[in-house]
Amino acid sequence: MNYYDWLLSRLYAGLLNFYPGRFRREFGSEMQAVFEQSLVEASGSGQVAVLFLRELRDWPKALLHAHLQERRLKHMAISFDEKPIKWWGVLAGMGLFLLPMIFELLGEISTNTLPVIFRVGLVVSILALILFAIFKGLSRWGLPVLGMVLGVLWMFVGLQFVGPWFVPWLERLVQGGRQAPPYIWQVIMDGVLWIPLLLISMAFVLIFLLLPPLRTLYRRVRNDWTLVSLTLYGAILFALFIDWDEYTQASIFISACYLFLALGVAGYLLSKTKATRIAWLLGGATLSMLTMAVGKFILVPLQDWPVWFQWHAPETERWFESLRSLSELGWILLVLMAPSVINLLPPAREPVVGIPDSPIVEKENSAVSVSPR
Amino acid sequence: MDIQENLPLTESTFYILLSLAPGPKHGYAIMKDVKTLSENRVSLSTGTLYGAIKRLLDQGWILRVDEPSQNGNNRDRKAYLLTQRGRRILEAETARLGKLYHVAQLRTAQEEA
């Protein structure tokens, strides 16, 4: 190799430095060796300038592709990482449910009603958690936060648009409409919260499938559908906010509800199999809603609802409220299990990206002919 | 994923897979072979070649193996070989091109008649 070839070789080595580190470590020395081999051959035929100009011409495009590919890999590694979750991830996942519990107890200690400052503190803390979850690439522990946001959006935005025509239609559909037994009507109305949440989540999965830049997310969900269940699990927190509204002397029961939900998430995040993951979610939701049913049964007669009790006997009302909690539990279990059932279907035949098929044994005559027929 | 979804291949990808069809090759040999197969029309730069190799490895169409050193410097070279999936895709693309050629020939023959 003469001096000019050596110089070009060094220049080429310099160009390689612009590739992403992972790419460089994997292919850098090979690329350098191939370039030097090409250089030796080109020197013999006086084509050195052509060779180097070709490298220079293709360098920006190759560099761009390598960096884009690297970004995709990093995104895959951050999002929904299947590696064992760290302790702070478990704590952050529980945080969505533990924060309301802490504020509920603080409110109980300070006064009989939750002061405004604690409500503001709770909202700020949850917003901070959402931002942290987004900042950390929406790992598994951040998914329930999305579910809660989805629940809020559906209740306060989606239902406001859909409700005016949907509820009357539902009333016509159910014989007697609001004249139907109140419990039956309530069961249906609870379904109006939960079933659309499931459908919206599935619509998101479909969008992930259809939009190529989001297909990585689709693959992650397809590998483990319990991720959708985990997302929807967060909406239970919002349901609790609504269900416990207007209750007094309920802090112990409300806190227990939050605690069971937090334990469900912790169990999910620490579990290694899909079956145990979904079992933890179902367990957390069941214990939480059963606590609410028992709590309401005990607390309803103690509530100061004079106007309401003129129309509804406390004894009837306590049964109504408790049974309603159980019917809501039924919807929740259905919605949590629905995506996970998809895990039972046979897996797709597509090989997992990055894991090649088994190599074939090459034979002398196995070349593929491309001569036109 | 259906193999047809991966078609048509880019010219570079097709030639790289075709180059590996007879057996494993290292990077420089692939580069030379692509040039020969394309009758000097396709000259891959190292950046383009290894960008394509990286993508084909990720897709599971090719596999990397160590090729024992031949000049005694104890440095194994990396060679690449087709996986079964890569071979199926190459065959599907070859069949697709064959059909195109056949249709074009038929139409040209009709026009001449």
PDB file of N, CA and C in Angstrom, chain B residues 19-98:
ATOM      1  N   SER B  19     -26.184 -13.355  -4.755  1.00  0.00           N
ATOM      2  CA  SER B  19     -24.754 -13.626  -4.598  1.00  0.00           C
ATOM      3  C   SER B  19     -24.509 -14.695  -3.530  1.00  0.00           C
ATOM      4  N   LEU B  20     -25.400 -14.722  -2.529  1.00  0.00           N
ATOM      5  CA  LEU B  20     -25.221 -15.683  -1.435  1.00  0.00           C
ATOM      6  C   LEU B  20     -25.895 -17.030  -1.723  1.00  0.00           C
ATOM      7  N   ALA B  21     -26.633 -17.106  -2.811  1.00  0.00           N
ATOM      8  CA  ALA B  21     -27.381 -18.339  -3.100  1.00  0.00           C
ATOM      9  C   ALA B  21     -26.485 -19.577  -3.226  1.00  0.00           C
ATOM     10  N   PRO B  22     -25.325 -19.491  -3.886  1.00  0.00           N
ATOM     11  CA  PRO B  22     -24.511 -20.709  -4.008  1.00  0.00           C
ATOM     12  C   PRO B  22     -23.844 -21.120  -2.694  1.00  0.00           C
ATOM     13  N   GLY B  23     -23.596 -20.174  -1.812  1.00  0.00           N
ATOM     14  CA  GLY B  23     -22.925 -20.510  -0.552  1.00  0.00           C
ATOM     15  C   GLY B  23     -22.476 -19.257   0.175  1.00  0.00           C
ATOM     16  N   PRO B  24     -21.910 -19.425   1.386  1.00  0.00           N
ATOM     17  CA  PRO B  24     -21.517 -18.253   2.173  1.00  0.00           C
ATOM     18  C   PRO B  24     -20.425 -17.435   1.478  1.00  0.00           C
ATOM     19  N   LYS B  25     -20.473 -16.131   1.704  1.00  0.00           N
ATOM     20  CA  LYS B  25     -19.436 -15.238   1.148  1.00  0.00           C
ATOM     21  C   LYS B  25     -19.135 -14.147   2.155  1.00  0.00           C
ATOM     22  N   HIS B  26     -17.931 -13.623   2.120  1.00  0.00           N
ATOM     23  CA  HIS B  26     -17.611 -12.481   2.963  1.00  0.00           C
ATOM     24  C   HIS B  26     -17.910 -11.195   2.182  1.00  0.00           C
ATOM     25  N   GLY B  27     -17.815 -10.052   2.890  1.00  0.00           N
ATOM     26  CA  GLY B  27     -18.264  -8.787   2.319  1.00  0.00           C
ATOM     27  C   GLY B  27     -17.642  -8.446   0.980  1.00  0.00           C
ATOM     28  N   TYR B  28     -16.321  -8.583   0.882  1.00  0.00           N
ATOM     29  CA  TYR B  28     -15.632  -8.191  -0.349  1.00  0.00           C
ATOM     30  C   TYR B  28     -16.081  -9.076  -1.523  1.00  0.00           C
ATOM     31  N   ALA B  29     -16.244 -10.371  -1.240  1.00  0.00           N
ATOM     32  CA  ALA B  29     -16.672 -11.296  -2.304  1.00  0.00           C
ATOM     33  C   ALA B  29     -18.083 -10.954  -2.774  1.00  0.00           C
ATOM     34  N   ILE B  30     -18.938 -10.559  -1.840  1.00  0.00           N
ATOM     35  CA  ILE B  30     -20.305 -10.175  -2.225  1.00  0.00           C
ATOM     36  C   ILE B  30     -20.249  -8.963  -3.167  1.00  0.00           C
ATOM     37  N   MET B  31     -19.432  -7.988  -2.754  1.00  0.00           N
ATOM     38  CA  MET B  31     -19.299  -6.763  -3.540  1.00  0.00           C
ATOM     39  C   MET B  31     -18.862  -7.060  -4.983  1.00  0.00           C
ATOM     40  N   LYS B  32     -17.869  -7.926  -5.095  1.00  0.00           N
ATOM     41  CA  LYS B  32     -17.340  -8.282  -6.421  1.00  0.00           C
ATOM     42  C   LYS B  32     -18.389  -9.051  -7.220  1.00  0.00           C
ATOM     43  N   ASP B  33     -19.067  -9.970  -6.513  1.00  0.00           N
ATOM     44  CA  ASP B  33     -20.037 -10.822  -7.193  1.00  0.00           C
ATOM     45  C   ASP B  33     -21.223 -10.002  -7.711  1.00  0.00           C
ATOM     46  N   VAL B  34     -21.643  -9.043  -6.908  1.00  0.00           N
ATOM     47  CA  VAL B  34     -22.763  -8.185  -7.327  1.00  0.00           C
ATOM     48  C   VAL B  34     -22.384  -7.430  -8.597  1.00  0.00           C
ATOM     49  N   LYS B  35     -21.163  -6.971  -8.622  1.00  0.00           N
ATOM     50  CA  LYS B  35     -20.689  -6.244  -9.802  1.00  0.00           C
ATOM     51  C   LYS B  35     -20.692  -7.153 -11.036  1.00  0.00           C
ATOM     52  N   THR B  36     -20.218  -8.393 -10.830  1.00  0.00           N
ATOM     53  CA  THR B  36     -20.177  -9.336 -11.943  1.00  0.00           C
ATOM     54  C   THR B  36     -21.590  -9.702 -12.405  1.00  0.00           C
ATOM     55  N   LEU B  37     -22.466 -10.027 -11.411  1.00  0.00           N
ATOM     56  CA  LEU B  37     -23.834 -10.436 -11.755  1.00  0.00           C
ATOM     57  C   LEU B  37     -24.580  -9.338 -12.515  1.00  0.00           C
ATOM     58  N   SER B  38     -24.292  -8.104 -12.158  1.00  0.00           N
ATOM     59  CA  SER B  38     -25.015  -6.991 -12.794  1.00  0.00           C
ATOM     60  C   SER B  38     -24.267  -6.444 -14.011  1.00  0.00           C
ATOM     61  N   GLU B  39     -23.268  -7.161 -14.419  1.00  0.00           N
ATOM     62  CA  GLU B  39     -22.445  -6.762 -15.574  1.00  0.00           C
ATOM     63  C   GLU B  39     -21.913  -5.335 -15.398  1.00  0.00           C
ATOM     64  N   ASN B  40     -21.332  -5.106 -14.209  1.00  0.00           N
ATOM     65  CA  ASN B  40     -20.686  -3.834 -13.839  1.00  0.00           C
ATOM     66  C   ASN B  40     -21.668  -2.660 -13.654  1.00  0.00           C
ATOM     67  N   ARG B  41     -22.942  -2.952 -13.702  1.00  0.00           N
ATOM     68  CA  ARG B  41     -23.923  -1.862 -13.573  1.00  0.00           C
ATOM     69  C   ARG B  41     -24.094  -1.444 -12.111  1.00  0.00           C
ATOM     70  N   VAL B  42     -24.092  -2.424 -11.193  1.00  0.00           N
ATOM     71  CA  VAL B  42     -24.294  -2.122  -9.765  1.00  0.00           C
ATOM     72  C   VAL B  42     -22.962  -2.246  -9.033  1.00  0.00           C
ATOM     73  N   SER B  43     -22.430  -1.102  -8.619  1.00  0.00           N
ATOM     74  CA  SER B  43     -21.192  -1.098  -7.826  1.00  0.00           C
ATOM     75  C   SER B  43     -21.542  -0.630  -6.420  1.00  0.00           C
ATOM     76  N   LEU B  44     -21.527  -1.559  -5.482  1.00  0.00           N
ATOM     77  CA  LEU B  44     -21.907  -1.202  -4.115  1.00  0.00           C
ATOM     78  C   LEU B  44     -20.740  -0.558  -3.395  1.00  0.00           C
ATOM     79  N   SER B  45     -21.025   0.511  -2.670  1.00  0.00           N
ATOM     80  CA  SER B  45     -19.995   1.050  -1.764  1.00  0.00           C
ATOM     81  C   SER B  45     -20.062   0.230  -0.481  1.00  0.00           C
ATOM     82  N   THR B  46     -19.021   0.337   0.333  1.00  0.00           N
ATOM     83  CA  THR B  46     -19.032  -0.457   1.577  1.00  0.00           C
ATOM     84  C   THR B  46     -20.188  -0.023   2.489  1.00  0.00           C
ATOM     85  N   GLY B  47     -20.479   1.292   2.496  1.00  0.00           N
ATOM     86  CA  GLY B  47     -21.575   1.787   3.335  1.00  0.00           C
ATOM     87  C   GLY B  47     -22.908   1.183   2.934  1.00  0.00           C
ATOM     88  N   THR B  48     -23.178   1.173   1.623  1.00  0.00           N
ATOM     89  CA  THR B  48     -24.435   0.606   1.124  1.00  0.00           C
ATOM     90  C   THR B  48     -24.485  -0.891   1.401  1.00  0.00           C
ATOM     91  N   LEU B  49     -23.347  -1.561   1.143  1.00  0.00           N
ATOM     92  CA  LEU B  49     -23.313  -3.012   1.337  1.00  0.00           C
ATOM     93  C   LEU B  49     -23.602  -3.385   2.796  1.00  0.00           C
ATOM     94  N   TYR B  50     -22.902  -2.749   3.724  1.00  0.00           N
ATOM     95  CA  TYR B  50     -23.069  -3.157   5.123  1.00  0.00           C
ATOM     96  C   TYR B  50     -24.380  -2.640   5.725  1.00  0.00           C
ATOM     97  N   GLY B  51     -24.898  -1.538   5.176  1.00  0.00           N
ATOM     98  CA  GLY B  51     -26.244  -1.098   5.587  1.00  0.00           C
ATOM     99  C   GLY B  51     -27.261  -2.163   5.205  1.00  0.00           C
ATOM    100  N   ALA B  52     -27.110  -2.687   3.984  1.00  0.00           N
ATOM    101  CA  ALA B  52     -28.029  -3.733   3.510  1.00  0.00           C
ATOM    102  C   ALA B  52     -27.834  -5.019   4.319  1.00  0.00           C
ATOM    103  N   ILE B  53     -26.574  -5.355   4.591  1.00  0.00           N
ATOM    104  CA  ILE B  53     -26.282  -6.578   5.359  1.00  0.00           C
ATOM    105  C   ILE B  53     -26.919  -6.488   6.749  1.00  0.00           C
ATOM    106  N   LYS B  54     -26.787  -5.334   7.363  1.00  0.00           N
ATOM    107  CA  LYS B  54     -27.361  -5.139   8.702  1.00  0.00           C
ATOM    108  C   LYS B  54     -28.882  -5.354   8.661  1.00  0.00           C
ATOM    109  N   ARG B  55     -29.512  -4.771   7.655  1.00  0.00           N
ATOM    110  CA  ARG B  55     -30.970  -4.900   7.527  1.00  0.00           C
ATOM    111  C   ARG B  55     -31.360  -6.363   7.267  1.00  0.00           C
ATOM    112  N   LEU B  56     -30.621  -7.036   6.406  1.00  0.00           N
ATOM    113  CA  LEU B  56     -30.939  -8.432   6.090  1.00  0.00           C
ATOM    114  C   LEU B  56     -30.724  -9.342   7.303  1.00  0.00           C
ATOM    115  N   LEU B  57     -29.710  -9.016   8.112  1.00  0.00           N
ATOM    116  CA  LEU B  57     -29.482  -9.780   9.353  1.00  0.00           C
ATOM    117  C   LEU B  57     -30.659  -9.580  10.309  1.00  0.00           C
ATOM    118  N   ASP B  58     -31.083  -8.322  10.450  1.00  0.00           N
ATOM    119  CA  ASP B  58     -32.195  -8.010  11.356  1.00  0.00           C
ATOM    120  C   ASP B  58     -33.487  -8.694  10.915  1.00  0.00           C
ATOM    121  N   GLN B  59     -33.662  -8.778   9.598  1.00  0.00           N
ATOM    122  CA  GLN B  59     -34.874  -9.396   9.078  1.00  0.00           C
ATOM    123  C   GLN B  59     -34.795 -10.918   9.107  1.00  0.00           C
ATOM    124  N   GLY B  60     -33.623 -11.427   9.390  1.00  0.00           N
ATOM    125  CA  GLY B  60     -33.470 -12.884   9.437  1.00  0.00           C
ATOM    126  C   GLY B  60     -33.370 -13.519   8.072  1.00  0.00           C
ATOM    127  N   TRP B  61     -32.979 -12.755   7.055  1.00  0.00           N
ATOM    128  CA  TRP B  61     -32.852 -13.314   5.709  1.00  0.00           C
ATOM    129  C   TRP B  61     -31.457 -13.888   5.486  1.00  0.00           C
ATOM    130  N   ILE B  62     -30.483 -13.356   6.196  1.00  0.00           N
ATOM    131  CA  ILE B  62     -29.123 -13.903   6.104  1.00  0.00           C
ATOM    132  C   ILE B  62     -28.584 -14.125   7.518  1.00  0.00           C
ATOM    133  N   LEU B  63     -27.488 -14.826   7.581  1.00  0.00           N
ATOM    134  CA  LEU B  63     -26.895 -15.176   8.866  1.00  0.00           C
ATOM    135  C   LEU B  63     -25.387 -14.948   8.770  1.00  0.00           C
ATOM    136  N   ARG B  64     -24.785 -14.554   9.881  1.00  0.00           N
ATOM    137  CA  ARG B  64     -23.335 -14.313   9.864  1.00  0.00           C
ATOM    138  C   ARG B  64     -22.616 -15.508  10.484  1.00  0.00           C
ATOM    139  N   VAL B  65     -21.577 -15.940   9.832  1.00  0.00           N
ATOM    140  CA  VAL B  65     -20.780 -17.058  10.369  1.00  0.00           C
ATOM    141  C   VAL B  65     -19.295 -16.680  10.293  1.00  0.00           C
ATOM    142  N   ASP B  66     -18.508 -17.325  11.120  1.00  0.00           N
ATOM    143  CA  ASP B  66     -17.066 -17.085  11.058  1.00  0.00           C
ATOM    144  C   ASP B  66     -16.453 -17.938   9.956  1.00  0.00           C
ATOM    145  N   GLU B  67     -15.660 -17.301   9.134  1.00  0.00           N
ATOM    146  CA  GLU B  67     -14.973 -18.048   8.077  1.00  0.00           C
ATOM    147  C   GLU B  67     -13.527 -18.197   8.536  1.00  0.00           C
ATOM    148  N   PRO B  68     -13.050 -19.420   8.705  1.00  0.00           N
ATOM    149  CA  PRO B  68     -11.689 -19.601   9.228  1.00  0.00           C
ATOM    150  C   PRO B  68     -10.656 -18.836   8.409  1.00  0.00           C
ATOM    151  N   SER B  69      -9.653 -18.325   9.124  1.00  0.00           N
ATOM    152  CA  SER B  69      -8.605 -17.556   8.462  1.00  0.00           C
ATOM    153  C   SER B  69      -7.844 -18.418   7.467  1.00  0.00           C
ATOM    154  N   GLN B  70      -7.524 -17.833   6.291  1.00  0.00           N
ATOM    155  CA  GLN B  70      -6.813 -18.610   5.271  1.00  0.00           C
ATOM    156  C   GLN B  70      -5.353 -18.216   5.169  1.00  0.00           C
ATOM    157  N   ASN B  71      -5.010 -17.035   5.689  1.00  0.00           N
ATOM    158  CA  ASN B  71      -3.623 -16.598   5.543  1.00  0.00           C
ATOM    159  C   ASN B  71      -2.833 -16.706   6.840  1.00  0.00           C
ATOM    160  N   GLY B  72      -3.386 -17.434   7.788  1.00  0.00           N
ATOM    161  CA  GLY B  72      -2.639 -17.728   8.999  1.00  0.00           C
ATOM    162  C   GLY B  72      -2.481 -16.581   9.962  1.00  0.00           C
ATOM    163  N   ASN B  73      -3.285 -15.514   9.832  1.00  0.00           N
ATOM    164  CA  ASN B  73      -3.132 -14.408  10.773  1.00  0.00           C
ATOM    165  C   ASN B  73      -4.071 -14.542  11.975  1.00  0.00           C
ATOM    166  N   ASN B  74      -4.740 -15.707  12.078  1.00  0.00           N
ATOM    167  CA  ASN B  74      -5.605 -16.021  13.207  1.00  0.00           C
ATOM    168  C   ASN B  74      -6.805 -15.076  13.348  1.00  0.00           C
ATOM    169  N   ARG B  75      -7.057 -14.300  12.296  1.00  0.00           N
ATOM    170  CA  ARG B  75      -8.242 -13.430  12.362  1.00  0.00           C
ATOM    171  C   ARG B  75      -9.336 -14.025  11.497  1.00  0.00           C
ATOM    172  N   ASP B  76     -10.389 -14.527  12.154  1.00  0.00           N
ATOM    173  CA  ASP B  76     -11.489 -15.101  11.388  1.00  0.00           C
ATOM    174  C   ASP B  76     -12.237 -13.991  10.664  1.00  0.00           C
ATOM    175  N   ARG B  77     -12.555 -14.265   9.409  1.00  0.00           N
ATOM    176  CA  ARG B  77     -13.366 -13.299   8.666  1.00  0.00           C
ATOM    177  C   ARG B  77     -14.826 -13.662   8.835  1.00  0.00           C
ATOM    178  N   LYS B  78     -15.675 -12.651   8.733  1.00  0.00           N
ATOM    179  CA  LYS B  78     -17.106 -12.902   8.824  1.00  0.00           C
ATOM    180  C   LYS B  78     -17.635 -13.207   7.430  1.00  0.00           C
ATOM    181  N   ALA B  79     -18.402 -14.273   7.355  1.00  0.00           N
ATOM    182  CA  ALA B  79     -19.053 -14.588   6.087  1.00  0.00           C
ATOM    183  C   ALA B  79     -20.561 -14.575   6.313  1.00  0.00           C
ATOM    184  N   TYR B  80     -21.286 -14.464   5.251  1.00  0.00           N
ATOM    185  CA  TYR B  80     -22.747 -14.381   5.351  1.00  0.00           C
ATOM    186  C   TYR B  80     -23.370 -15.478   4.504  1.00  0.00           C
ATOM    187  N   LEU B  81     -24.467 -16.038   5.026  1.00  0.00           N
ATOM    188  CA  LEU B  81     -25.150 -17.061   4.236  1.00  0.00           C
ATOM    189  C   LEU B  81     -26.650 -16.878   4.325  1.00  0.00           C
ATOM    190  N   LEU B  82     -27.331 -17.411   3.316  1.00  0.00           N
ATOM    191  CA  LEU B  82     -28.784 -17.270   3.263  1.00  0.00           C
ATOM    192  C   LEU B  82     -29.446 -18.146   4.308  1.00  0.00           C
ATOM    193  N   THR B  83     -30.498 -17.625   4.926  1.00  0.00           N
ATOM    194  CA  THR B  83     -31.336 -18.493   5.765  1.00  0.00           C
ATOM    195  C   THR B  83     -32.411 -19.092   4.864  1.00  0.00           C
ATOM    196  N   GLN B  84     -33.183 -19.992   5.434  1.00  0.00           N
ATOM    197  CA  GLN B  84     -34.263 -20.600   4.639  1.00  0.00           C
ATOM    198  C   GLN B  84     -35.242 -19.515   4.193  1.00  0.00           C
ATOM    199  N   ARG B  85     -35.502 -18.592   5.102  1.00  0.00           N
ATOM    200  CA  ARG B  85     -36.438 -17.512   4.764  1.00  0.00           C
ATOM    201  C   ARG B  85     -35.874 -16.637   3.646  1.00  0.00           C
ATOM    202  N   GLY B  86     -34.580 -16.320   3.750  1.00  0.00           N
ATOM    203  CA  GLY B  86     -33.929 -15.522   2.716  1.00  0.00           C
ATOM    204  C   GLY B  86     -34.008 -16.214   1.367  1.00  0.00           C
ATOM    205  N   ARG B  87     -33.806 -17.527   1.400  1.00  0.00           N
ATOM    206  CA  ARG B  87     -33.851 -18.268   0.145  1.00  0.00           C
ATOM    207  C   ARG B  87     -35.263 -18.271  -0.444  1.00  0.00           C
ATOM    208  N   ARG B  88     -36.252 -18.429   0.439  1.00  0.00           N
ATOM    209  CA  ARG B  88     -37.646 -18.413  -0.053  1.00  0.00           C
ATOM    210  C   ARG B  88     -37.971 -17.067  -0.690  1.00  0.00           C
ATOM    211  N   ILE B  89     -37.476 -16.008  -0.072  1.00  0.00           N
ATOM    212  CA  ILE B  89     -37.751 -14.661  -0.603  1.00  0.00           C
ATOM    213  C   ILE B  89     -37.050 -14.475  -1.947  1.00  0.00           C
ATOM    214  N   LEU B  90     -35.824 -14.951  -2.032  1.00  0.00           N
ATOM    215  CA  LEU B  90     -35.090 -14.847  -3.303  1.00  0.00           C
ATOM    216  C   LEU B  90     -35.831 -15.619  -4.393  1.00  0.00           C
ATOM    217  N   GLU B  91     -36.301 -16.811  -4.046  1.00  0.00           N
ATOM    218  CA  GLU B  91     -37.019 -17.626  -5.038  1.00  0.00           C
ATOM    219  C   GLU B  91     -38.320 -16.945  -5.465  1.00  0.00           C
ATOM    220  N   ALA B  92     -39.004 -16.350  -4.482  1.00  0.00           N
ATOM    221  CA  ALA B  92     -40.263 -15.667  -4.807  1.00  0.00           C
ATOM    222  C   ALA B  92     -40.014 -14.484  -5.729  1.00  0.00           C
ATOM    223  N   GLU B  93     -38.953 -13.743  -5.454  1.00  0.00           N
ATOM    224  CA  GLU B  93     -38.634 -12.580  -6.291  1.00  0.00           C
ATOM    225  C   GLU B  93     -38.212 -13.037  -7.688  1.00  0.00           C
ATOM    226  N   THR B  94     -37.444 -14.121  -7.737  1.00  0.00           N
ATOM    227  CA  THR B  94     -37.016 -14.652  -9.039  1.00  0.00           C
ATOM    228  C   THR B  94     -38.236 -15.080  -9.860  1.00  0.00           C
ATOM    229  N   ALA B  95     -39.187 -15.719  -9.170  1.00  0.00           N
ATOM    230  CA  ALA B  95     -40.406 -16.153  -9.864  1.00  0.00           C
ATOM    231  C   ALA B  95     -41.189 -14.932 -10.346  1.00  0.00           C
ATOM    232  N   ARG B  96     -41.233 -13.895  -9.522  1.00  0.00           N
ATOM    233  CA  ARG B  96     -41.964 -12.681  -9.905  1.00  0.00           C
ATOM    234  C   ARG B  96     -41.345 -12.046 -11.154  1.00  0.00           C
ATOM    235  N   LEU B  97     -40.012 -11.980 -11.141  1.00  0.00           N
ATOM    236  CA  LEU B  97     -39.320 -11.389 -12.295  1.00  0.00           C
ATOM    237  C   LEU B  97     -39.525 -12.249 -13.545  1.00  0.00           C
ATOM    238  N   GLY B  98     -39.533 -13.575 -13.319  1.00  0.00           N
ATOM    239  CA  GLY B  98     -39.753 -14.510 -14.435  1.00  0.00           C
ATOM    240  C   GLY B  98     -41.111 -14.278 -15.072  1.00  0.00           C
TER     241      GLY B  98
END
